[in-house]
Coordinates of N, CA and C in Angstrom, one line a residue:
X1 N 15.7 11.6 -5.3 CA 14.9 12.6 -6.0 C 13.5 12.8 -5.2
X2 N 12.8 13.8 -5.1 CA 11.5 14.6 -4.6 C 10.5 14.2 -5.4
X3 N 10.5 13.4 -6.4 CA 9.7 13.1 -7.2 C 8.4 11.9 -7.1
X4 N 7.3 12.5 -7.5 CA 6.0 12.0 -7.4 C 5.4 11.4 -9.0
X5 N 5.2 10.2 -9.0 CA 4.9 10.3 -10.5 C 3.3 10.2 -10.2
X6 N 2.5 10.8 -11.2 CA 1.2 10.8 -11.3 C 0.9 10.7 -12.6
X7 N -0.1 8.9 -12.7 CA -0.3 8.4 -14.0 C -1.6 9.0 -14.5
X8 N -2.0 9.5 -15.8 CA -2.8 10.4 -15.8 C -3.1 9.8 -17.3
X9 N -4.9 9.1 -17.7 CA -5.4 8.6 -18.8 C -5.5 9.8 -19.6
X10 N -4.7 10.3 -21.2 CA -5.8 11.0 -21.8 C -6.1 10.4 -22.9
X11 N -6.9 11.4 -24.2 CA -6.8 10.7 -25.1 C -6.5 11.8 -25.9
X12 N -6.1 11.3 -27.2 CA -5.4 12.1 -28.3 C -5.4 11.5 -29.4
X13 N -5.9 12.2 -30.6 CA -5.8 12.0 -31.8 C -6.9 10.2 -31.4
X14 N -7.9 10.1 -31.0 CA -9.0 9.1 -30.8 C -7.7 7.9 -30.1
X15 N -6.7 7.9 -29.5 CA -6.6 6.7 -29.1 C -5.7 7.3 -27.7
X16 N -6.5 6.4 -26.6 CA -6.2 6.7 -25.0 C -4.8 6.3 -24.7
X17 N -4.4 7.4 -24.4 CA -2.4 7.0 -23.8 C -2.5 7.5 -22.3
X18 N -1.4 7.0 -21.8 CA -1.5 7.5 -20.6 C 0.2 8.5 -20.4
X19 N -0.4 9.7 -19.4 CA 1.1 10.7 -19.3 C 1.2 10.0 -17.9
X20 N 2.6 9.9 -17.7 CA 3.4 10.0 -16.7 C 3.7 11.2 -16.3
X21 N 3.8 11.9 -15.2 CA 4.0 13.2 -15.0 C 4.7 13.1 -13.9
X22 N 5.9 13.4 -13.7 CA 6.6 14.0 -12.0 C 5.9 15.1 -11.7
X23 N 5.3 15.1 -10.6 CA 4.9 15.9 -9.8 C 5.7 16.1 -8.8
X24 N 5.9 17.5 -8.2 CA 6.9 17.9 -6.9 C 5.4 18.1 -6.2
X25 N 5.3 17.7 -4.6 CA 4.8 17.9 -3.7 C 5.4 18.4 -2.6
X26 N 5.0 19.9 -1.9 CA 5.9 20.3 -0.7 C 5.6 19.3 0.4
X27 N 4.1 18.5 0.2 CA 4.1 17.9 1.3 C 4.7 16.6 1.8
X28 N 5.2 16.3 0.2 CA 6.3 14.7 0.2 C 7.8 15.2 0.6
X29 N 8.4 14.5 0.5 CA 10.1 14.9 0.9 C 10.4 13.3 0.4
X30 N 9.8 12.8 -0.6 CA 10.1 11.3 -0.9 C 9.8 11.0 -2.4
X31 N 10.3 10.1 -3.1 CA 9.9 9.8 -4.5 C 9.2 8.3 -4.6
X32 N 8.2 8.7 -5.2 CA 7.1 7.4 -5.5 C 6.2 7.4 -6.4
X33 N 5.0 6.8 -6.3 CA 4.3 6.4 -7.5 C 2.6 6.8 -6.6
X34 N 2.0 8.0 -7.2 CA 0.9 8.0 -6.7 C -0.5 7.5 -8.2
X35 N -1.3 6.7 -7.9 CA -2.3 6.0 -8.4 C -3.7 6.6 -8.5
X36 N -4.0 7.8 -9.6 CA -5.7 8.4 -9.1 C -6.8 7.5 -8.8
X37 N -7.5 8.4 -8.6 CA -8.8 7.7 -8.6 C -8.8 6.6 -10.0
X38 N -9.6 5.2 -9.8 CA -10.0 4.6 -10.8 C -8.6 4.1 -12.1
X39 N -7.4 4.3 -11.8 CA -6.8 4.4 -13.1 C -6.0 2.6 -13.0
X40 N -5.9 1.9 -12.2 CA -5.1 1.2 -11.6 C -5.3 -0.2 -13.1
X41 N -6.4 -0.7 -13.4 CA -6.9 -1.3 -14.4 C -5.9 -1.3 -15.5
X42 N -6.0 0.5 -15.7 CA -5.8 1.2 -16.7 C -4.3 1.7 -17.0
X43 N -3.6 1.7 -16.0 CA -2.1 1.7 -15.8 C -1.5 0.6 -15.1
X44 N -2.0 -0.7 -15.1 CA -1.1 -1.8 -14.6 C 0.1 -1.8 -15.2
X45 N 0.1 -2.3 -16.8 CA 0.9 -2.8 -17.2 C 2.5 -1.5 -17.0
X46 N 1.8 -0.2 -17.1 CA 2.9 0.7 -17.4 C 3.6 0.5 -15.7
X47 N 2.4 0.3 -14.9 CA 3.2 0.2 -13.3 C 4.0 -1.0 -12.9
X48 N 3.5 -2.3 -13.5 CA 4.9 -3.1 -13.3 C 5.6 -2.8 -13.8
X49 N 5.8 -2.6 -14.6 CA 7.1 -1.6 -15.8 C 8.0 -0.7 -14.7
X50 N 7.1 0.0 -14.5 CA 7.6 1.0 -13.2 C 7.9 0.4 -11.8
X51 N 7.1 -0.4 -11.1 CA 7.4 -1.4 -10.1 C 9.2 -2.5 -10.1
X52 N 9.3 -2.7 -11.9 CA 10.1 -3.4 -11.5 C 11.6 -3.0 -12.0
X53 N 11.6 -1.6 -12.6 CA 12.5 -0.7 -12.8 C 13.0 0.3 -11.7
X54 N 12.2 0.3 -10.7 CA 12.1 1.2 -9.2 C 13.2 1.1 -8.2
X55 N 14.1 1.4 -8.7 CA 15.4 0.9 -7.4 C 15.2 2.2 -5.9
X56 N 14.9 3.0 -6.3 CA 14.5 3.8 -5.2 C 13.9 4.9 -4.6
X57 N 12.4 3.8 -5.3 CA 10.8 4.2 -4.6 C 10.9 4.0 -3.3
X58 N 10.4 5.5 -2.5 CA 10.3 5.3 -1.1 C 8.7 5.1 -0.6
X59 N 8.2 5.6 -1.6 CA 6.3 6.3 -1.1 C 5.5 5.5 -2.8
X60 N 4.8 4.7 -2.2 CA 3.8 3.9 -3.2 C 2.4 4.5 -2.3
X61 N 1.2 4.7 -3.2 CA -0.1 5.4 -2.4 C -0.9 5.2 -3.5
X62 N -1.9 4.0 -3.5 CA -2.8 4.0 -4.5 C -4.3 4.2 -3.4
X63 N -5.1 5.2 -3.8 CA -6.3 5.8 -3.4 C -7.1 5.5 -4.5
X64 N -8.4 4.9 -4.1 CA -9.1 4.6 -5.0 C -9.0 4.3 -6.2
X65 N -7.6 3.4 -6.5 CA -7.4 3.8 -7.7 C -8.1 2.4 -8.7
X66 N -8.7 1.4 -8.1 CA -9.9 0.2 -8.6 C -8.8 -0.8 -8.5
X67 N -7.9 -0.9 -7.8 CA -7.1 -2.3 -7.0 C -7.9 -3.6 -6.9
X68 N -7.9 -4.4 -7.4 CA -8.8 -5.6 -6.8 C -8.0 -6.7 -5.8
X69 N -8.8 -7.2 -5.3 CA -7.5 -8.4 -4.6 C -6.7 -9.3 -5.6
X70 N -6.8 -9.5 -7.2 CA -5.8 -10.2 -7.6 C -4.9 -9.2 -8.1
X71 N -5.3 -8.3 -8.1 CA -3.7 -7.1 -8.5 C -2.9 -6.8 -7.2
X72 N -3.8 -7.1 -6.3 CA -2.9 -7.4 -4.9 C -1.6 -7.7 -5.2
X73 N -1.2 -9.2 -5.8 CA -0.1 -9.8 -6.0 C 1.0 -9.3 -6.7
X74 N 0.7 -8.3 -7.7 CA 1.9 -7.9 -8.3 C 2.2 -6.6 -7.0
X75 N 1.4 -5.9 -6.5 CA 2.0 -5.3 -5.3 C 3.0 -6.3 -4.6
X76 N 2.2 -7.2 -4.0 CA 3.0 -7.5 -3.3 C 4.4 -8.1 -4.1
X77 N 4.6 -8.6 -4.9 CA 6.2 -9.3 -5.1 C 7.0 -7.8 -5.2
X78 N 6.4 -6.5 -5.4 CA 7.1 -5.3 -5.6 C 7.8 -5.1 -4.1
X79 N 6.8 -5.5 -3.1 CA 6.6 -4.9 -2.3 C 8.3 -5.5 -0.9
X80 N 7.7 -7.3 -1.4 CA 8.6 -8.1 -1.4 C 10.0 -8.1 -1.2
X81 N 10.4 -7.5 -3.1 CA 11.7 -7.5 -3.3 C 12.3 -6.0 -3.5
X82 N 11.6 -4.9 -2.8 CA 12.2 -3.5 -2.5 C 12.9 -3.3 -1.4
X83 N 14.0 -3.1 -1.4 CA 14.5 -2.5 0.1 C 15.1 -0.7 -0.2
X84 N 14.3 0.2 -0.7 CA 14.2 1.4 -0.5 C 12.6 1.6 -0.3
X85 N 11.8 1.2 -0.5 CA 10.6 1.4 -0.3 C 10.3 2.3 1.4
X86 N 9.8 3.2 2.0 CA 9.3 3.1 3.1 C 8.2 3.4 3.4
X87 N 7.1 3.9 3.2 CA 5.7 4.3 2.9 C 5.0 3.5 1.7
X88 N 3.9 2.9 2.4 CA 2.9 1.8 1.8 C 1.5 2.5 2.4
X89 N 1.1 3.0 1.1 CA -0.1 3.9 2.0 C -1.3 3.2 0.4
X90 N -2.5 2.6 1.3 CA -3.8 2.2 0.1 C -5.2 3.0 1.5
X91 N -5.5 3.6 0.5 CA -7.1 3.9 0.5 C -8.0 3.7 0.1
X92 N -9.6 3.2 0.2 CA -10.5 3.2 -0.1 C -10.2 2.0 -1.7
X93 N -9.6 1.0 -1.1 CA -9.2 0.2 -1.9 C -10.0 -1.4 -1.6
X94 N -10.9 -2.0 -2.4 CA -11.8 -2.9 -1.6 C -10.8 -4.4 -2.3
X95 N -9.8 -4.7 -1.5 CA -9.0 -5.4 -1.1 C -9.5 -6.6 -0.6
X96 N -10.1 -6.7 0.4 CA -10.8 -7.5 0.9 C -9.8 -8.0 1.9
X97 N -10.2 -9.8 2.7 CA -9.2 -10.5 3.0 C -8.6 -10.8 2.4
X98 N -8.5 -11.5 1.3 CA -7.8 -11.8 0.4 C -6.6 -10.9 -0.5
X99 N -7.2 -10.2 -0.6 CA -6.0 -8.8 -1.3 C -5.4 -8.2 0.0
X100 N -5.7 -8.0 1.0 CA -5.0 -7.6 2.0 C -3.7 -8.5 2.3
X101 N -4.4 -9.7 2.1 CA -3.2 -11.1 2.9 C -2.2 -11.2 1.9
X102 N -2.6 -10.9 0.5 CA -1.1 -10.6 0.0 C -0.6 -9.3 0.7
X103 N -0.8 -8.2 0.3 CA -0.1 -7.1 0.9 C 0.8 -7.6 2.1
X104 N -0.3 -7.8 3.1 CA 0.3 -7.7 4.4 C 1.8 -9.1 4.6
X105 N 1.2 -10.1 3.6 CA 2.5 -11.6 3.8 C 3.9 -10.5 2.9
X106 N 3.9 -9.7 2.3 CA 5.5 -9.1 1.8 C 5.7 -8.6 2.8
X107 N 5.0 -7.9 3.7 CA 5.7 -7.5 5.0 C 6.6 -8.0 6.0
X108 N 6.6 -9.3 5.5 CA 7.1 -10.7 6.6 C 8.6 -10.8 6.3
X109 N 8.8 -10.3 4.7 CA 10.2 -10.2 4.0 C 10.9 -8.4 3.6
X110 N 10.3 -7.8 4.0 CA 10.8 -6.6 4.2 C 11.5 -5.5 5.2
X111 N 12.1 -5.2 5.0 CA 12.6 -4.3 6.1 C 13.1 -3.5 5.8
X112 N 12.3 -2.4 5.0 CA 12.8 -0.8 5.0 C 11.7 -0.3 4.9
X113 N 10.1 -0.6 5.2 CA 8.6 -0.2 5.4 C 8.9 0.4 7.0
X114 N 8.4 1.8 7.0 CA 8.5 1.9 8.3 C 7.0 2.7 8.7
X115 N 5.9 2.9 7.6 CA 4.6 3.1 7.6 C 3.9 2.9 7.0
X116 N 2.8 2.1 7.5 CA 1.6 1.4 6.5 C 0.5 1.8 7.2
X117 N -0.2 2.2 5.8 CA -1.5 2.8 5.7 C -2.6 1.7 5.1
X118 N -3.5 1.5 5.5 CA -4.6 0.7 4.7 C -6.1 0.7 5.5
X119 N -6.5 2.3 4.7 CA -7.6 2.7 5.5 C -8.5 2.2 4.6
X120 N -10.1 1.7 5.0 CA -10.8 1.4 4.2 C -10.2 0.7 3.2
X121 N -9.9 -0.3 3.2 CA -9.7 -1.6 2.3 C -10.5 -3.3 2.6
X122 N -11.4 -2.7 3.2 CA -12.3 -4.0 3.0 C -12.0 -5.2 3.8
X123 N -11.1 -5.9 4.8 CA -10.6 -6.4 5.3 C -11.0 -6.9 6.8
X124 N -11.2 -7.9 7.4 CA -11.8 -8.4 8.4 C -11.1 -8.7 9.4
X125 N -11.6 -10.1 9.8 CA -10.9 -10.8 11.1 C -9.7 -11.3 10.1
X126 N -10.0 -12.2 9.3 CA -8.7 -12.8 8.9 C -7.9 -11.9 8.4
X127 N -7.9 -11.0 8.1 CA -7.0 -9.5 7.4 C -6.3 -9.3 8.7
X128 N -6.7 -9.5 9.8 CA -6.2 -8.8 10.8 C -5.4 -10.3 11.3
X129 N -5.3 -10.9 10.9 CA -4.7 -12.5 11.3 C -3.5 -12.1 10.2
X130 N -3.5 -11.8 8.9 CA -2.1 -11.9 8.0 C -1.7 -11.1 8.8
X131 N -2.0 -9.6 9.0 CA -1.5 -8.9 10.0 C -0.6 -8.7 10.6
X132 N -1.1 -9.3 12.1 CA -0.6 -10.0 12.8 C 0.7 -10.8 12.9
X133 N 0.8 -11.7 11.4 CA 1.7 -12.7 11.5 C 2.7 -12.0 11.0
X134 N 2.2 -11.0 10.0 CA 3.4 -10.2 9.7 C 4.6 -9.6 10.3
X135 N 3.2 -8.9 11.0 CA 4.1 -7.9 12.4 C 4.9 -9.1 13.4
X136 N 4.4 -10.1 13.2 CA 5.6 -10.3 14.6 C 6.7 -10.7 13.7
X137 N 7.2 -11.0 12.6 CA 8.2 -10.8 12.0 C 9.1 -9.8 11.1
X138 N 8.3 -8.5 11.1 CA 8.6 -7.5 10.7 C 8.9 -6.6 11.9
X139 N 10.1 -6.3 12.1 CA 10.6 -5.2 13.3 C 11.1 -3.7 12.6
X140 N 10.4 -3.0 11.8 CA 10.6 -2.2 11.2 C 9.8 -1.3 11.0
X141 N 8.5 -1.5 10.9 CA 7.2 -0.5 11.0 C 6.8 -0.2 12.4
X142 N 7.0 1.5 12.5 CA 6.5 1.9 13.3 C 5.4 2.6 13.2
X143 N 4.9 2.8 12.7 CA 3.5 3.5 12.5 C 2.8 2.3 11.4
X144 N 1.3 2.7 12.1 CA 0.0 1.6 11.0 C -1.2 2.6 11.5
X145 N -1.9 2.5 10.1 CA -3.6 3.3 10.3 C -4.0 1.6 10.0
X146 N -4.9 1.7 10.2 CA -6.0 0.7 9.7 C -7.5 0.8 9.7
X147 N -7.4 2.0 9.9 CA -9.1 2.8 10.0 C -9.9 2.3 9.0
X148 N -11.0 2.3 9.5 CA -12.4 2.5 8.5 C -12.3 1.0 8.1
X149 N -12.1 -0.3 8.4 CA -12.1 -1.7 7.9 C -13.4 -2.0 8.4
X150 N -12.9 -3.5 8.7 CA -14.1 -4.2 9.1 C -14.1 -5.3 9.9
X151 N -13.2 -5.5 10.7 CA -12.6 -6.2 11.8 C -13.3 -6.1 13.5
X152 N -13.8 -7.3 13.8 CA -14.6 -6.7 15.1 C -12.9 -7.2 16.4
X153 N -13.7 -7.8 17.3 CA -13.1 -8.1 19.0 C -12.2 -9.2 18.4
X154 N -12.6 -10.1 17.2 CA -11.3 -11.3 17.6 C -10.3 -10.9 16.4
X155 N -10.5 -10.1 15.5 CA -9.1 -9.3 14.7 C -8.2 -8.6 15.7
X156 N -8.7 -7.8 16.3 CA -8.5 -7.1 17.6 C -7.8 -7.5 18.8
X157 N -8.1 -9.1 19.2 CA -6.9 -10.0 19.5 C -6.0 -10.1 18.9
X158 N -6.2 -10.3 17.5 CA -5.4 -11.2 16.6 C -4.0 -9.9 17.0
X159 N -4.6 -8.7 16.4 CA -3.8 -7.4 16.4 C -3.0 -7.0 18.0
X160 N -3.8 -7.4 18.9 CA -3.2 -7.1 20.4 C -2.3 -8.2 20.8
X161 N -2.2 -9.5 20.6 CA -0.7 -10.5 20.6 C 0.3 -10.4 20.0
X162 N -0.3 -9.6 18.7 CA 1.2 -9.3 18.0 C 1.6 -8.3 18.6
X163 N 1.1 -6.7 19.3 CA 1.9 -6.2 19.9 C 2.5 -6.4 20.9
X164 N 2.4 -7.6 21.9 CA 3.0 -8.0 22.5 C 4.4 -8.5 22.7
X165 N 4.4 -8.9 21.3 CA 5.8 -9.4 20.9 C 6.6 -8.2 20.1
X166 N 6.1 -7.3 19.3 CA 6.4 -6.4 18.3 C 6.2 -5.3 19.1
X167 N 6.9 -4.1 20.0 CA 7.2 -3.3 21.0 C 7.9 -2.7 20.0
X168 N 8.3 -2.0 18.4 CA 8.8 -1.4 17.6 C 7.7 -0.1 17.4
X169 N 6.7 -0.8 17.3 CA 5.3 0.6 16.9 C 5.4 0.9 17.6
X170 N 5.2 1.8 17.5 CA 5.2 3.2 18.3 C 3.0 3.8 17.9
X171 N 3.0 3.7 16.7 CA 1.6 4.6 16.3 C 0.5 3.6 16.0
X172 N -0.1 3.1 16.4 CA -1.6 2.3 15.5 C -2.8 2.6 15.7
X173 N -2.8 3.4 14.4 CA -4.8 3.4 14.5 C -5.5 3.1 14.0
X174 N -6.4 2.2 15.1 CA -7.5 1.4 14.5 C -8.9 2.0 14.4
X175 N -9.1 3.3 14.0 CA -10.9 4.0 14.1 C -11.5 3.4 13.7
X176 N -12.9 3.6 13.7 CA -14.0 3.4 12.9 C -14.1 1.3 12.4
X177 N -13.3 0.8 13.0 CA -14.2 -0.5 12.5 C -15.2 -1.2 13.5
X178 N -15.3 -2.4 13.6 CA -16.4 -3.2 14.4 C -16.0 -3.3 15.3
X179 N -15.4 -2.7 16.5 CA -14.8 -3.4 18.0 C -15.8 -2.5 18.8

């Protein structure tokens, strides 16, 4: 299915529910779960619900949606035990090292991700160390952003050994951090 779900807080009759809404986007050609601004707190419980009912989510994309690094973890076990998933895209998600190093360790047991996004998520040298270990066990992502972090010259190693071994990517871009 083409389908985009978008979790959406209202309120009605004084007590806050949240709509589920399929959304069709011409610009997806994939079905998944997009996360607004701020809502992530606020739609956990409905999203493991949905994370663990998901037999074939291809596109997960939480943007700003107030992710902390301990909600990291239920990502990741989603992230883990999906093999239709292919698009892992987080923005402007302050993850940290810590919430990244989950994300990035399900990568180690996956293999139907074939693009990860994790622009601006707060993330350093050791972010760039889970990384790394990921990728050299994961032979299936060919494309990675990782813009806008915070990783200087020895993440940057960390990230240039693994390509060495991992000759699958084809796309990585690293803008805007500390190198």
């Amino acid at each position: 299915n083409n389908i985009i779900v978008a979790i959406i807080p209202v309120v009605h009759e004084n007590k806050q529910r949240l709509i589920v809404l399929p959304v069709m986007l011409e610009s997806y050609d994939v079905g998944g779960i997009i996360v607004l601004p701020g809502l992530y707190a606020f739609a956990k419980p409905h999203l493991i619900k949905r994370f663990n009912e998901a037999q074939n989510l291809r596109h997960l994309a939480l943007v700003e949606s107030g992710l902390t690094p301990n909600d990291a973890k239920d990502i990741e076990n989603f992230i883990r035990k999906s093999r239709s998933i292919t698009d892992v895209e987080f923005r402007r998600e302050k993850l940290g090292d810590a919430g990244c190093h989950n994300i990035f360790a399900s990568l180690s047991e996956n293999s139907s991700i074939i693009s990860l996004t994790m622009i601006d998520c707060n993330f350093g040298d050791p972010g760039c160390l889970s990384l790394s270990t990921a990728l050299s066990k994961n032979f299936t992502i060919t494309h990675i952003n990782i813009s806008y972090n915070k990783f200087g010259p020895d993440g940057c190693k960390h990230l240039c050994a693994c390509l060495l071994q991992n000759q699958i990517i084809i796309r990585f871009i690293i803008d805007n951090n500390a190198i």
